[in-house]
Amino acid sequence: MSRFVFIKAVLGPIMRLMCRTRVEGVENIPGDGPVILAGNHLTFIDSVIMPLACDRQVFFIGKDEYVTGKGLKGRLMAWFFTGVGMVPVDRDGGRGGVAALMTGRRILEEGHVFGIYPEGTRSPDGRLYRGRTGIARLTLMTGAPVVPFAVIGTDKLQPGGAGLPRPGRVTVRFGEAMEFSRYEGMDRDRYVLRAVTDSVMTEVMRLSGQEYVDMYASKAKAA
């Protein structure tokens, strides 16, 4: 039994009880082959709840600090996060974005499911912010379809993204797969990258019901 299967078997029922998780459209995720899951990001536990809602293991980028902690707590965190599919990447510095992009490409080329938050960071106020074009680069470089998703209600369980989550109700909603083969070979065209990214974010907005802000979330946080 893999760590992911074990963690899902143990945590799945607990999460369903505590979050009363409702999952919609999971059948839209192809049963095999590379797939990109792209969605909104409200709080830290999105990266726990969404993967547990899927039948296939979802790999996603995480801060390397989650797996480099010391002592028993650090080892347990590393065991858990790598077990649920987190791939640690040092995202600080000028090459952090490139490393994350190349890691995502490798995961997809190996035929796995890769989860990504196009906003690049958690929403500061519950609204949906402009997507970064890494999602477009990945789908055009690999040919992997994009399944948009929305996690709804996690910001009520874990306000501010800190502390232990409180009981509540969460919905994880997956949309229909999107494919962009008509743009094959155009992964360096910034207009195409923006158009693909915006079309994905439009679907995420439709699924989540969030208000859209045409600004990067990182810029809003810095204001």
Short mmCIF file of C-alpha atoms in Angstrom, two decimals:
data_model
loop_
_atom_site.label_atom_id
_atom_site.label_comp_id
_atom_site.label_asym_id
_atom_site.label_seq_id
_atom_site.Cartn_x
_atom_site.Cartn_y
_atom_site.Cartn_z
CA MET A 1 0.00 0.00 0.00
CA SER A 2 1.41 3.39 -1.00
CA ARG A 3 1.62 6.26 1.47
CA PHE A 4 -0.99 8.16 -0.54
CA VAL A 5 -3.49 5.29 -0.35
CA PHE A 6 -2.83 4.92 3.37
CA ILE A 7 -3.18 8.66 4.07
CA LYS A 8 -6.35 8.85 1.99
CA ALA A 9 -7.84 5.82 3.77
CA VAL A 10 -7.14 7.37 7.18
CA LEU A 11 -7.73 11.06 6.52
CA GLY A 12 -10.47 10.80 3.91
CA PRO A 13 -13.27 9.82 6.32
CA ILE A 14 -12.04 12.37 8.90
CA MET A 15 -12.04 15.18 6.34
CA ARG A 16 -15.48 14.18 5.06
CA LEU A 17 -16.83 14.24 8.61
CA MET A 18 -15.17 17.48 9.68
CA CYS A 19 -15.64 19.36 6.39
CA ARG A 20 -18.79 17.60 5.20
CA THR A 21 -17.00 17.59 1.85
CA ARG A 22 -19.14 17.52 -1.26
CA VAL A 23 -17.33 16.53 -4.47
CA GLU A 24 -18.81 17.38 -7.87
CA GLY A 25 -17.56 16.49 -11.35
CA VAL A 26 -14.67 14.23 -10.32
CA GLU A 27 -15.55 12.07 -13.32
CA ASN A 28 -14.19 14.90 -15.51
CA ILE A 29 -10.65 13.92 -14.53
CA PRO A 30 -9.32 11.42 -17.12
CA GLY A 31 -8.54 8.02 -15.64
CA ASP A 32 -5.02 7.90 -17.06
CA GLY A 33 -2.45 10.03 -18.81
CA PRO A 34 -1.16 13.52 -17.95
CA VAL A 35 -3.69 15.98 -16.56
CA ILE A 36 -3.38 19.50 -15.15
CA LEU A 37 -5.77 20.46 -12.36
CA ALA A 38 -5.99 24.27 -12.14
CA GLY A 39 -8.03 26.06 -9.53
CA ASN A 40 -8.50 28.76 -6.94
CA HIS A 41 -6.53 28.99 -3.71
CA LEU A 42 -8.20 30.28 -0.55
CA THR A 43 -6.23 28.79 2.30
CA PHE A 44 -3.53 26.28 3.25
CA ILE A 45 -5.79 23.24 3.57
CA ASP A 46 -6.87 23.46 -0.09
CA SER A 47 -3.79 21.36 -0.84
CA VAL A 48 -5.02 18.66 1.54
CA ILE A 49 -8.73 18.61 0.74
CA MET A 50 -8.56 18.77 -3.07
CA PRO A 51 -6.12 15.84 -3.53
CA LEU A 52 -8.17 13.68 -1.15
CA ALA A 53 -11.22 14.34 -3.33
CA CYS A 54 -9.55 12.74 -6.36
CA ASP A 55 -9.27 9.06 -7.27
CA ARG A 56 -5.80 9.59 -8.80
CA GLN A 57 -2.87 10.95 -6.84
CA VAL A 58 -2.30 14.65 -7.46
CA PHE A 59 1.25 16.01 -7.44
CA PHE A 60 1.79 19.68 -6.68
CA ILE A 61 4.58 22.13 -5.89
CA GLY A 62 5.15 23.10 -2.27
CA LYS A 63 7.65 25.14 -0.30
CA ASP A 64 10.72 23.12 0.57
CA GLU A 65 10.43 24.38 4.16
CA TYR A 66 7.52 21.96 4.62
CA VAL A 67 9.91 19.01 4.37
CA THR A 68 13.07 20.39 5.95
CA GLY A 69 11.86 20.82 9.52
CA LYS A 70 13.80 19.38 12.43
CA GLY A 71 12.80 16.83 15.03
CA LEU A 72 9.77 14.55 15.13
CA LYS A 73 7.36 17.25 13.96
CA GLY A 74 9.57 18.02 10.96
CA ARG A 75 9.85 14.35 10.00
CA LEU A 76 6.09 13.83 10.32
CA MET A 77 5.39 16.88 8.15
CA ALA A 78 7.83 15.67 5.50
CA TRP A 79 6.28 12.18 5.55
CA PHE A 80 2.78 13.58 5.21
CA PHE A 81 3.35 16.22 2.55
CA THR A 82 5.46 14.05 0.28
CA GLY A 83 2.97 11.23 0.83
CA VAL A 84 0.02 13.27 -0.44
CA GLY A 85 1.97 14.32 -3.52
CA MET A 86 3.83 17.50 -2.66
CA VAL A 87 7.07 18.00 -4.57
CA PRO A 88 9.33 20.41 -2.65
CA VAL A 89 10.89 23.21 -4.70
CA ASP A 90 12.87 26.22 -3.53
CA ARG A 91 10.72 28.98 -5.03
CA ASP A 92 12.75 31.87 -3.67
CA GLY A 93 15.06 33.80 -5.96
CA GLY A 94 14.97 34.49 -9.66
CA ARG A 95 14.96 30.83 -10.76
CA GLY A 96 12.21 29.62 -8.45
CA GLY A 97 9.48 29.99 -11.07
CA VAL A 98 11.55 28.17 -13.69
CA ALA A 99 12.23 25.29 -11.29
CA ALA A 100 8.52 24.96 -10.52
CA LEU A 101 7.63 25.01 -14.23
CA MET A 102 10.19 22.36 -15.12
CA THR A 103 9.09 20.18 -12.20
CA GLY A 104 5.49 20.38 -13.39
CA ARG A 105 6.55 19.49 -16.91
CA ARG A 106 8.45 16.43 -15.69
CA ILE A 107 5.48 15.21 -13.65
CA LEU A 108 3.16 15.56 -16.66
CA GLU A 109 5.59 13.88 -19.04
CA GLU A 110 5.62 10.93 -16.65
CA GLY A 111 1.85 10.67 -17.13
CA HIS A 112 0.74 11.94 -13.72
CA VAL A 113 -1.80 14.50 -12.48
CA PHE A 114 -0.31 17.91 -11.64
CA GLY A 115 -2.20 20.41 -9.51
CA ILE A 116 -1.55 24.13 -9.83
CA TYR A 117 -2.95 27.38 -8.49
CA PRO A 118 -2.63 29.86 -11.39
CA GLU A 119 -3.01 32.82 -9.02
CA GLY A 120 0.42 31.91 -7.67
CA THR A 121 -0.51 32.51 -4.03
CA ARG A 122 -3.52 32.42 -1.73
CA SER A 123 -6.23 34.99 -2.30
CA PRO A 124 -5.87 37.81 0.26
CA ASP A 125 -9.61 38.49 0.46
CA GLY A 126 -11.58 35.57 -0.99
CA ARG A 127 -11.77 37.01 -4.49
CA LEU A 128 -10.28 35.35 -7.60
CA TYR A 129 -7.19 37.07 -8.98
CA ARG A 130 -5.47 37.14 -12.36
CA GLY A 131 -3.77 33.90 -13.35
CA ARG A 132 -0.09 33.64 -14.18
CA THR A 133 0.78 32.11 -17.53
CA GLY A 134 2.75 29.12 -16.23
CA ILE A 135 -0.45 27.08 -16.55
CA ALA A 136 -0.60 27.92 -20.26
CA ARG A 137 3.05 27.05 -20.79
CA LEU A 138 2.54 23.66 -19.19
CA THR A 139 -0.47 22.65 -21.26
CA LEU A 140 1.10 23.85 -24.51
CA MET A 141 4.48 22.21 -23.81
CA THR A 142 3.03 18.83 -22.78
CA GLY A 143 -0.34 18.63 -24.54
CA ALA A 144 -1.95 17.72 -21.20
CA PRO A 145 -5.62 18.71 -20.85
CA VAL A 146 -6.59 21.18 -18.14
CA VAL A 147 -9.39 20.33 -15.71
CA PRO A 148 -10.47 23.51 -13.88
CA PHE A 149 -11.58 23.17 -10.28
CA ALA A 150 -12.91 25.28 -7.43
CA VAL A 151 -12.61 24.71 -3.70
CA ILE A 152 -15.43 26.49 -1.90
CA GLY A 153 -15.67 27.12 1.84
CA THR A 154 -12.13 26.40 3.03
CA ASP A 155 -11.61 30.06 3.92
CA LYS A 156 -14.38 29.65 6.51
CA LEU A 157 -12.69 26.57 7.98
CA GLN A 158 -9.27 28.16 8.24
CA PRO A 159 -9.56 31.98 8.16
CA GLY A 160 -6.28 33.65 7.36
CA GLY A 161 -4.72 30.30 6.45
CA ALA A 162 -3.35 29.65 9.94
CA GLY A 163 -4.24 27.51 12.92
CA LEU A 164 -6.20 24.30 13.07
CA PRO A 165 -9.24 24.14 10.76
CA ARG A 166 -12.68 24.33 12.33
CA PRO A 167 -15.64 22.15 11.31
CA GLY A 168 -17.67 23.40 8.35
CA ARG A 169 -18.84 22.58 4.86
CA VAL A 170 -16.59 22.41 1.79
CA THR A 171 -17.37 21.81 -1.86
CA VAL A 172 -14.77 20.66 -4.38
CA ARG A 173 -16.08 21.19 -7.91
CA PHE A 174 -14.33 19.99 -11.09
CA GLY A 175 -15.25 21.33 -14.51
CA GLU A 176 -14.98 19.72 -17.93
CA ALA A 177 -11.53 19.10 -19.36
CA MET A 178 -10.13 21.84 -21.59
CA GLU A 179 -7.63 21.16 -24.36
CA PHE A 180 -5.57 23.66 -26.33
CA SER A 181 -4.02 21.61 -29.13
CA ARG A 182 -4.94 24.37 -31.60
CA TYR A 183 -2.12 26.41 -30.05
CA GLU A 184 0.52 23.68 -30.36
CA GLY A 185 4.00 25.12 -30.80
CA MET A 186 2.97 28.58 -29.61
CA ASP A 187 4.15 28.32 -26.00
CA ARG A 188 6.39 31.38 -26.45
CA ASP A 189 3.67 33.66 -27.79
CA ARG A 190 2.69 35.90 -24.87
CA TYR A 191 -0.71 36.74 -26.37
CA VAL A 192 -1.57 33.06 -26.72
CA LEU A 193 -0.32 32.35 -23.20
CA ARG A 194 -2.51 35.12 -21.80
CA ALA A 195 -5.56 33.97 -23.79
CA VAL A 196 -5.18 30.36 -22.61
CA THR A 197 -4.65 31.43 -19.00
CA ASP A 198 -7.65 33.76 -19.04
CA SER A 199 -9.90 31.06 -20.50
CA VAL A 200 -8.92 28.71 -17.66
CA MET A 201 -9.50 31.40 -15.05
CA THR A 202 -12.92 32.17 -16.53
CA GLU A 203 -13.90 28.54 -15.94
CA VAL A 204 -12.50 28.62 -12.39
CA MET A 205 -14.56 31.76 -11.73
CA ARG A 206 -17.69 30.09 -13.09
CA LEU A 207 -17.14 27.04 -10.88
CA SER A 208 -16.29 29.00 -7.71
CA GLY A 209 -18.71 31.93 -8.04
CA GLN A 210 -15.96 34.28 -6.87
CA GLU A 211 -15.67 37.91 -7.85
CA TYR A 212 -12.80 38.33 -10.34
CA VAL A 213 -10.05 40.92 -9.92
CA ASP A 214 -7.84 41.69 -12.93
CA MET A 215 -4.71 42.06 -10.80
CA TYR A 216 -2.11 39.62 -9.54
CA ALA A 217 -2.78 38.49 -5.97
CA SER A 218 0.83 39.13 -5.01
CA LYS A 219 0.45 42.77 -6.04
CA ALA A 220 -2.75 43.09 -4.01
CA LYS A 221 -0.98 41.68 -0.95
CA ALA A 222 1.89 44.13 -1.37
CA ALA A 223 -0.41 47.16 -1.67
#
